[in-house]
PDB file of C-alpha atoms in Angstrom:
ATOM      1  CA  MET V  19      -0.134   0.074  -0.058  1.00  0.00           C
ATOM      2  CA  CYS V  20       1.556   3.276  -1.015  1.00  0.00           C
ATOM      3  CA  ALA V  21       2.240   6.116   1.747  1.00  0.00           C
ATOM      4  CA  ALA V  22      -0.380   9.196   1.751  1.00  0.00           C
ATOM      5  CA  ARG V  23       1.728  12.159   0.549  1.00  0.00           C
ATOM      6  CA  VAL V  24       1.432  15.872   0.531  1.00  0.00           C
ATOM      7  CA  ILE V  25       3.646  19.010   0.282  1.00  0.00           C
ATOM      8  CA  THR V  26       3.891  20.989   3.144  1.00  0.00           C
ATOM      9  CA  VAL V  27       5.921  24.479   4.277  1.00  0.00           C
ATOM     10  CA  TYR V  28       7.182  25.662   7.217  1.00  0.00           C
ATOM     11  CA  GLY V  29       8.889  28.528   8.757  1.00  0.00           C
ATOM     12  CA  ARG V  30      10.270  29.738  12.015  1.00  0.00           C
ATOM     13  CA  ARG V  31       8.578  32.818  14.175  1.00  0.00           C
ATOM     14  CA  PRO V  32      11.318  35.280  14.362  1.00  0.00           C
ATOM     15  CA  GLY V  33      12.271  34.993  17.860  1.00  0.00           C
ATOM     16  CA  GLY V  34      10.654  31.621  18.318  1.00  0.00           C
ATOM     17  CA  THR V  35      11.420  28.135  18.850  1.00  0.00           C
ATOM     18  CA  ASP V  36       8.704  26.577  17.070  1.00  0.00           C
ATOM     19  CA  ASP V  37       8.389  25.700  13.637  1.00  0.00           C
ATOM     20  CA  VAL V  38       4.828  27.169  12.221  1.00  0.00           C
ATOM     21  CA  GLY V  39       3.139  25.782   8.845  1.00  0.00           C
ATOM     22  CA  GLY V  40       1.192  22.841   7.274  1.00  0.00           C
ATOM     23  CA  PRO V  41       0.046  21.817   3.961  1.00  0.00           C
ATOM     24  CA  VAL V  42       0.096  23.736   0.671  1.00  0.00           C
ATOM     25  CA  ARG V  43      -3.232  24.015  -1.033  1.00  0.00           C
ATOM     26  CA  HIS V  44      -3.908  23.085  -4.697  1.00  0.00           C
ATOM     27  CA  GLY V  45      -2.720  25.869  -7.028  1.00  0.00           C
ATOM     28  CA  GLU V  46      -1.328  27.583  -4.197  1.00  0.00           C
ATOM     29  CA  SER V  47       1.896  29.384  -3.923  1.00  0.00           C
ATOM     30  CA  PRO V  48       4.508  27.887  -1.664  1.00  0.00           C
ATOM     31  CA  ALA V  49       5.133  31.282  -0.360  1.00  0.00           C
ATOM     32  CA  THR V  50       1.452  32.084   0.216  1.00  0.00           C
ATOM     33  CA  ALA V  51       0.627  29.152   1.838  1.00  0.00           C
ATOM     34  CA  MET V  52       3.639  30.413   4.133  1.00  0.00           C
ATOM     35  CA  VAL V  53       2.331  33.450   5.138  1.00  0.00           C
ATOM     36  CA  ARG V  54      -1.279  32.017   5.322  1.00  0.00           C
ATOM     37  CA  HIS V  55      -0.367  29.531   7.791  1.00  0.00           C
ATOM     38  CA  PHE V  56       1.089  32.216  10.116  1.00  0.00           C
ATOM     39  CA  VAL V  57      -1.558  34.305   9.734  1.00  0.00           C
ATOM     40  CA  GLU V  58      -3.780  31.166  10.681  1.00  0.00           C
ATOM     41  CA  GLN V  59      -1.894  30.036  12.937  1.00  0.00           C
ATOM     42  CA  ALA V  60       0.127  32.624  14.678  1.00  0.00           C
ATOM     43  CA  ASP V  61      -1.875  35.895  13.783  1.00  0.00           C
ATOM     44  CA  LEU V  62       1.182  37.142  12.572  1.00  0.00           C
ATOM     45  CA  SER V  63       1.837  39.029   9.131  1.00  0.00           C
ATOM     46  CA  VAL V  64       5.146  37.505   7.795  1.00  0.00           C
ATOM     47  CA  VAL V  65       7.480  38.118   4.560  1.00  0.00           C
ATOM     48  CA  VAL V  66       9.182  34.926   3.166  1.00  0.00           C
ATOM     49  CA  LEU V  67      12.841  35.975   2.675  1.00  0.00           C
ATOM     50  CA  SER V  68      14.467  32.986   1.322  1.00  0.00           C
ATOM     51  CA  VAL V  69      14.401  28.903   0.510  1.00  0.00           C
ATOM     52  CA  LEU V  70      16.424  27.672   3.728  1.00  0.00           C
ATOM     53  CA  ASP V  71      15.772  23.730   2.677  1.00  0.00           C
ATOM     54  CA  VAL V  72      13.412  21.282   1.183  1.00  0.00           C
ATOM     55  CA  HIS V  73      13.811  17.461   1.954  1.00  0.00           C
ATOM     56  CA  ALA V  74      11.262  14.610   2.263  1.00  0.00           C
ATOM     57  CA  VAL V  75       9.866  13.688   5.873  1.00  0.00           C
ATOM     58  CA  ILE V  76       8.896   9.821   5.338  1.00  0.00           C
ATOM     59  CA  THR V  77       6.983   7.812   7.840  1.00  0.00           C
ATOM     60  CA  PRO V  78       5.436   3.940   6.991  1.00  0.00           C
ATOM     61  CA  ASP V  79       2.034   5.787   6.862  1.00  0.00           C
ATOM     62  CA  LEU V  80       2.928   9.731   5.080  1.00  0.00           C
ATOM     63  CA  HIS V  81       5.438  11.073   2.436  1.00  0.00           C
ATOM     64  CA  GLU V  82       5.698  14.714   3.248  1.00  0.00           C
ATOM     65  CA  ASP V  83       7.722  17.174   0.743  1.00  0.00           C
ATOM     66  CA  ARG V  84       8.620  20.258   3.054  1.00  0.00           C
ATOM     67  CA  VAL V  85       9.697  23.327   2.059  1.00  0.00           C
ATOM     68  CA  VAL V  86      11.393  25.483   4.883  1.00  0.00           C
ATOM     69  CA  PHE V  87      11.517  28.986   4.822  1.00  0.00           C
ATOM     70  CA  GLU V  88      13.266  31.729   6.327  1.00  0.00           C
ATOM     71  CA  VAL V  89      10.736  34.627   7.448  1.00  0.00           C
ATOM     72  CA  ALA V  90      10.273  37.779   8.896  1.00  0.00           C
ATOM     73  CA  PRO V  91       7.594  39.796  10.268  1.00  0.00           C
ATOM     74  CA  ALA V  92       5.567  42.508   8.299  1.00  0.00           C
ATOM     75  CA  PRO V  93       3.522  43.911  10.007  1.00  0.00           C
ATOM     76  CA  GLY V  94       0.643  45.881   8.733  1.00  0.00           C
ATOM     77  CA  ALA V  95       1.392  43.860   5.366  1.00  0.00           C
ATOM     78  CA  ALA V  96      -1.769  42.988   3.512  1.00  0.00           C
ATOM     79  CA  VAL V  97      -2.126  39.107   3.765  1.00  0.00           C
ATOM     80  CA  GLY V  98      -4.584  38.222   0.377  1.00  0.00           C
ATOM     81  CA  ASP V  99      -7.568  36.432   0.005  1.00  0.00           C
ATOM     82  CA  PHE V 100      -6.825  32.731   1.358  1.00  0.00           C
ATOM     83  CA  THR V 101     -10.448  31.237   0.427  1.00  0.00           C
ATOM     84  CA  GLU V 102      -9.864  27.703  -1.129  1.00  0.00           C
ATOM     85  CA  ARG V 103     -11.845  27.413  -4.403  1.00  0.00           C
ATOM     86  CA  PRO V 104     -12.396  24.468  -6.716  1.00  0.00           C
ATOM     87  CA  ASP V 105     -11.772  23.835  -9.836  1.00  0.00           C
ATOM     88  CA  PRO V 106     -14.492  26.160 -12.123  1.00  0.00           C
ATOM     89  CA  ASN V 107     -14.356  23.600 -14.704  1.00  0.00           C
ATOM     90  CA  GLY V 108     -15.148  20.655 -12.231  1.00  0.00           C
ATOM     91  CA  LEU V 109     -12.032  18.849 -13.554  1.00  0.00           C
ATOM     92  CA  PRO V 110     -10.041  15.988 -11.686  1.00  0.00           C
ATOM     93  CA  THR V 111      -6.981  17.967  -9.981  1.00  0.00           C
ATOM     94  CA  GLY V 112      -3.423  16.652  -9.202  1.00  0.00           C
ATOM     95  CA  GLN V 113      -0.482  17.821  -7.107  1.00  0.00           C
ATOM     96  CA  ARG V 114       2.859  16.792  -7.095  1.00  0.00           C
ATOM     97  CA  PHE V 115       6.386  17.642  -5.738  1.00  0.00           C
ATOM     98  CA  ALA V 116       9.269  17.597  -8.658  1.00  0.00           C
ATOM     99  CA  ALA V 117      12.883  18.475  -8.403  1.00  0.00           C
ATOM    100  CA  TYR V 118      14.634  19.566 -11.802  1.00  0.00           C
ATOM    101  CA  GLY V 119      18.464  21.046 -12.257  1.00  0.00           C
ATOM    102  CA  PHE V 120      19.987  23.880 -13.798  1.00  0.00           C
ATOM    103  CA  VAL V 121      23.001  21.298 -15.134  1.00  0.00           C
ATOM    104  CA  THR V 122      26.073  22.534 -16.196  1.00  0.00           C
ATOM    105  CA  ASP V 123      29.916  21.476 -17.500  1.00  0.00           C
ATOM    106  CA  PRO V 124      32.970  22.357 -16.843  1.00  0.00           C
ATOM    107  CA  ALA V 125      32.932  24.603 -20.304  1.00  0.00           C
ATOM    108  CA  GLY V 126      29.730  26.199 -19.090  1.00  0.00           C
ATOM    109  CA  ARG V 127      27.475  24.633 -21.557  1.00  0.00           C
ATOM    110  CA  VAL V 128      23.822  23.493 -20.171  1.00  0.00           C
ATOM    111  CA  LEU V 129      22.035  20.431 -20.707  1.00  0.00           C
ATOM    112  CA  LEU V 130      18.421  20.372 -21.622  1.00  0.00           C
ATOM    113  CA  THR V 131      15.995  17.592 -22.277  1.00  0.00           C
ATOM    114  CA  GLN V 132      13.243  17.894 -24.836  1.00  0.00           C
ATOM    115  CA  ILE V 133       9.977  16.999 -23.644  1.00  0.00           C
ATOM    116  CA  ALA V 134       8.196  14.383 -25.145  1.00  0.00           C
ATOM    117  CA  PRO V 135       4.798  14.377 -27.557  1.00  0.00           C
ATOM    118  CA  GLY V 136       1.556  13.366 -25.832  1.00  0.00           C
ATOM    119  CA  TYR V 137       3.032  15.830 -22.735  1.00  0.00           C
ATOM    120  CA  PRO V 138       2.089  19.056 -21.595  1.00  0.00           C
ATOM    121  CA  GLY V 139       4.540  21.749 -23.704  1.00  0.00           C
ATOM    122  CA  ALA V 140       5.907  19.066 -26.047  1.00  0.00           C
ATOM    123  CA  GLY V 141       8.674  19.627 -27.973  1.00  0.00           C
ATOM    124  CA  LYS V 142       9.939  22.289 -26.091  1.00  0.00           C
ATOM    125  CA  TRP V 143      13.738  22.110 -24.199  1.00  0.00           C
ATOM    126  CA  HIS V 144      12.930  21.817 -19.986  1.00  0.00           C
ATOM    127  CA  LEU V 145      15.605  21.565 -17.141  1.00  0.00           C
ATOM    128  CA  PRO V 146      16.365  17.944 -16.253  1.00  0.00           C
ATOM    129  CA  GLY V 147      14.503  16.359 -13.373  1.00  0.00           C
ATOM    130  CA  GLY V 148      11.102  15.278 -12.363  1.00  0.00           C
ATOM    131  CA  GLY V 149       8.190  14.311  -9.866  1.00  0.00           C
ATOM    132  CA  THR V 150       9.589  12.255  -6.590  1.00  0.00           C
ATOM    133  CA  ASP V 151       8.605   8.694  -5.877  1.00  0.00           C
ATOM    134  CA  PRO V 152       7.544   7.713  -2.887  1.00  0.00           C
ATOM    135  CA  GLY V 153      10.285   7.293   0.293  1.00  0.00           C
ATOM    136  CA  GLU V 154      12.630   9.670  -2.088  1.00  0.00           C
ATOM    137  CA  GLN V 155      14.549  13.175  -1.209  1.00  0.00           C
ATOM    138  CA  PRO V 156      14.523  15.871  -3.953  1.00  0.00           C
ATOM    139  CA  GLY V 157      18.091  15.759  -4.340  1.00  0.00           C
ATOM    140  CA  GLU V 158      18.113  11.636  -4.790  1.00  0.00           C
ATOM    141  CA  ALA V 159      14.900  11.833  -7.231  1.00  0.00           C
ATOM    142  CA  LEU V 160      17.086  14.567  -9.554  1.00  0.00           C
ATOM    143  CA  LEU V 161      19.925  12.691  -9.543  1.00  0.00           C
ATOM    144  CA  ARG V 162      17.968   9.823 -10.485  1.00  0.00           C
ATOM    145  CA  GLU V 163      16.268  11.867 -13.581  1.00  0.00           C
ATOM    146  CA  LEU V 164      19.462  12.787 -14.617  1.00  0.00           C
ATOM    147  CA  VAL V 165      20.406   9.667 -15.357  1.00  0.00           C
ATOM    148  CA  GLU V 166      17.568   8.260 -16.621  1.00  0.00           C
ATOM    149  CA  GLU V 167      16.830  11.136 -18.915  1.00  0.00           C
ATOM    150  CA  THR V 168      20.730  11.997 -20.117  1.00  0.00           C
ATOM    151  CA  ALA V 169      23.142   9.362 -18.931  1.00  0.00           C
ATOM    152  CA  GLN V 170      24.887  12.197 -17.131  1.00  0.00           C
ATOM    153  CA  HIS V 171      26.313  12.064 -13.497  1.00  0.00           C
ATOM    154  CA  GLY V 172      26.197  15.369 -11.511  1.00  0.00           C
ATOM    155  CA  GLU V 173      26.770  16.693  -8.275  1.00  0.00           C
ATOM    156  CA  ILE V 174      24.201  18.733  -6.424  1.00  0.00           C
ATOM    157  CA  THR V 175      25.617  22.430  -5.709  1.00  0.00           C
ATOM    158  CA  GLU V 176      23.466  24.832  -4.763  1.00  0.00           C
ATOM    159  CA  LEU V 177      19.638  25.030  -3.945  1.00  0.00           C
ATOM    160  CA  LEU V 178      18.180  27.833  -6.101  1.00  0.00           C
ATOM    161  CA  GLY V 179      14.541  28.246  -4.984  1.00  0.00           C
ATOM    162  CA  VAL V 180      11.055  26.518  -4.953  1.00  0.00           C
ATOM    163  CA  THR V 181       8.579  27.649  -7.872  1.00  0.00           C
ATOM    164  CA  HIS V 182       5.163  26.395  -9.037  1.00  0.00           C
ATOM    165  CA  ARG V 183       2.941  26.112 -11.492  1.00  0.00           C
ATOM    166  CA  ARG V 184      -0.746  25.397 -12.262  1.00  0.00           C
ATOM    167  CA  ASN V 185      -1.583  23.847 -15.399  1.00  0.00           C
ATOM    168  CA  PRO V 186      -5.306  24.137 -15.742  1.00  0.00           C
ATOM    169  CA  GLY V 187      -6.947  21.252 -18.193  1.00  0.00           C
ATOM    170  CA  ALA V 188      -3.431  19.985 -19.521  1.00  0.00           C
ATOM    171  CA  ILE V 189      -3.399  16.920 -21.448  1.00  0.00           C
ATOM    172  CA  GLY V 190      -1.033  14.186 -21.132  1.00  0.00           C
ATOM    173  CA  PRO V 191      -0.524  10.474 -21.433  1.00  0.00           C
ATOM    174  CA  GLU V 192      -3.652   9.942 -19.614  1.00  0.00           C
ATOM    175  CA  GLY V 193      -5.695  11.159 -22.318  1.00  0.00           C
ATOM    176  CA  TYR V 194      -7.915  13.513 -20.841  1.00  0.00           C
ATOM    177  CA  PRO V 195      -7.737  17.262 -19.134  1.00  0.00           C
ATOM    178  CA  ILE V 196      -6.403  17.574 -15.844  1.00  0.00           C
ATOM    179  CA  ASN V 197      -5.703  20.451 -13.010  1.00  0.00           C
ATOM    180  CA  TRP V 198      -2.511  19.743 -12.493  1.00  0.00           C
ATOM    181  CA  HIS V 199      -0.523  21.678  -9.392  1.00  0.00           C
ATOM    182  CA  ALA V 200       3.514  21.286  -9.028  1.00  0.00           C
ATOM    183  CA  VAL V 201       5.438  22.255  -6.708  1.00  0.00           C
ATOM    184  CA  ARG V 202       8.975  22.443  -7.770  1.00  0.00           C
ATOM    185  CA  ALA V 203      12.557  22.578  -6.009  1.00  0.00           C
ATOM    186  CA  LEU V 204      15.332  23.898  -8.370  1.00  0.00           C
ATOM    187  CA  TYR V 205      19.007  22.862  -8.016  1.00  0.00           C
ATOM    188  CA  ARG V 206      22.296  23.947  -9.680  1.00  0.00           C
ATOM    189  CA  VAL V 207      24.110  20.701 -10.637  1.00  0.00           C
ATOM    190  CA  LEU V 208      27.989  20.498 -12.335  1.00  0.00           C
ATOM    191  CA  VAL V 209      28.371  16.993 -14.172  1.00  0.00           C
ATOM    192  CA  PRO V 210      32.293  17.150 -13.495  1.00  0.00           C
ATOM    193  CA  SER V 211      32.857  14.269 -16.775  1.00  0.00           C
ATOM    194  CA  PRO V 212      30.056  15.206 -19.366  1.00  0.00           C
ATOM    195  CA  THR V 213      29.293  12.691 -22.122  1.00  0.00           C
ATOM    196  CA  ALA V 214      27.176  12.330 -24.944  1.00  0.00           C
ATOM    197  CA  PRO V 215      23.498  12.400 -23.664  1.00  0.00           C
ATOM    198  CA  ARG V 216      21.270  10.141 -24.148  1.00  0.00           C
ATOM    199  CA  VAL V 217      17.532   9.070 -22.963  1.00  0.00           C
ATOM    200  CA  THR V 218      17.907   5.492 -20.698  1.00  0.00           C
ATOM    201  CA  GLU V 219      14.431   6.128 -19.723  1.00  0.00           C
ATOM    202  CA  ALA V 220      12.019   3.237 -21.236  1.00  0.00           C
ATOM    203  CA  ALA V 221       9.994   4.146 -24.136  1.00  0.00           C
ATOM    204  CA  GLY V 222       6.800   6.298 -23.569  1.00  0.00           C
ATOM    205  CA  GLY V 223       9.017   8.730 -21.007  1.00  0.00           C
ATOM    206  CA  SER V 224       8.387  12.212 -21.182  1.00  0.00           C
ATOM    207  CA  THR V 225      11.722  12.717 -22.613  1.00  0.00           C
ATOM    208  CA  ALA V 226      12.661  12.781 -26.658  1.00  0.00           C
ATOM    209  CA  ALA V 227      15.927  14.376 -26.195  1.00  0.00           C
ATOM    210  CA  ALA V 228      18.605  15.548 -24.323  1.00  0.00           C
ATOM    211  CA  ALA V 229      21.308  17.759 -25.821  1.00  0.00           C
ATOM    212  CA  TRP V 230      24.156  20.403 -24.030  1.00  0.00           C
ATOM    213  CA  PHE V 231      24.139  23.989 -25.416  1.00  0.00           C
ATOM    214  CA  ASP V 232      26.139  26.760 -25.227  1.00  0.00           C
ATOM    215  CA  ARG V 233      24.486  29.337 -23.391  1.00  0.00           C
ATOM    216  CA  ALA V 234      24.356  31.467 -26.673  1.00  0.00           C
ATOM    217  CA  GLU V 235      22.075  28.930 -28.095  1.00  0.00           C
ATOM    218  CA  LEU V 236      19.692  29.394 -25.984  1.00  0.00           C
ATOM    219  CA  PRO V 237      17.575  32.027 -27.124  1.00  0.00           C
ATOM    220  CA  GLY V 238      17.197  30.394 -30.219  1.00  0.00           C
ATOM    221  CA  LEU V 239      15.381  27.364 -28.314  1.00  0.00           C
ATOM    222  CA  GLN V 240      11.918  26.945 -27.436  1.00  0.00           C
ATOM    223  CA  LEU V 241      12.403  26.964 -23.680  1.00  0.00           C
ATOM    224  CA  THR V 242       9.983  26.282 -20.593  1.00  0.00           C
ATOM    225  CA  GLU V 243       9.080  29.088 -18.526  1.00  0.00           C
ATOM    226  CA  VAL V 244      11.652  27.460 -15.860  1.00  0.00           C
ATOM    227  CA  VAL V 245      14.708  26.890 -17.976  1.00  0.00           C
ATOM    228  CA  GLN V 246      14.336  30.932 -18.666  1.00  0.00           C
ATOM    229  CA  TRP V 247      14.136  31.677 -14.836  1.00  0.00           C
ATOM    230  CA  ALA V 248      17.142  29.475 -14.545  1.00  0.00           C
ATOM    231  CA  ALA V 249      18.955  31.056 -17.419  1.00  0.00           C
ATOM    232  CA  SER V 250      18.451  34.188 -15.960  1.00  0.00           C
ATOM    233  CA  LEU V 251      20.051  34.014 -12.853  1.00  0.00           C
ATOM    234  CA  PRO V 252      23.537  35.369 -11.829  1.00  0.00           C
ATOM    235  CA  ARG V 253      26.457  32.769 -13.045  1.00  0.00           C
ATOM    236  CA  ARG V 254      28.322  30.927 -10.323  1.00  0.00           C
ATOM    237  CA  ASP V 255      31.826  29.575 -10.128  1.00  0.00           C
ATOM    238  CA  SER V 256      30.205  25.895  -9.935  1.00  0.00           C
ATOM    239  CA  ASP V 257      28.753  26.942 -13.154  1.00  0.00           C
ATOM    240  CA  ARG V 258      32.082  26.603 -15.044  1.00  0.00           C
ATOM    241  CA  GLY V 259      33.441  23.740 -12.510  1.00  0.00           C
ATOM    242  CA  ARG V 260      35.346  24.020  -9.559  1.00  0.00           C
TER     243      ARG V 260
END
């Protein structure tokens, strides 16, 4: 029997010793969920400063993907509307946690994967990665997906942040529309000894191809929004090796 799964956010109350937090609702930004939990549980307005950690809390009955934020008090800040609303079109909903990597080699090339036909975003170039399996830590999932999608062996060098994306009405391999909500941990990854990429996952997977690109080539590609975001970040020494 598979353990139940939930995505949560937690943050430490400034000056306190207890973490405040709880589940992320379908379609909700993790940062918004963090602000909401402080308002509901501590009657305190906060602002999210940064992501401190992402990890899975695993028990025999539950797999909890947890995002830990650094927060600061923000007295008088607008807290927004936290009303939970069902899908207006009555579509089935799904929520998943995933880990993706902005993967480079010592020469500064960027490794991307092309989304296969039959999946949302088909044909676009995407970051290597994917959904975490039950009982799996996000970093473990990313390095596993890196091998399956590109046959590369990498080292995680930095947690870049956490994003989310709601894709209402996405039609994937299920063959019918689903209102998907994905929460994604994004990492920098270095491949110290790059080889020619090849897709090793079984036929019918979500990856059609994988390739190394010089940064100058990226503007000419069809890219997903998360690739554009990651490529816009300041370069680090880890992008070119150590």
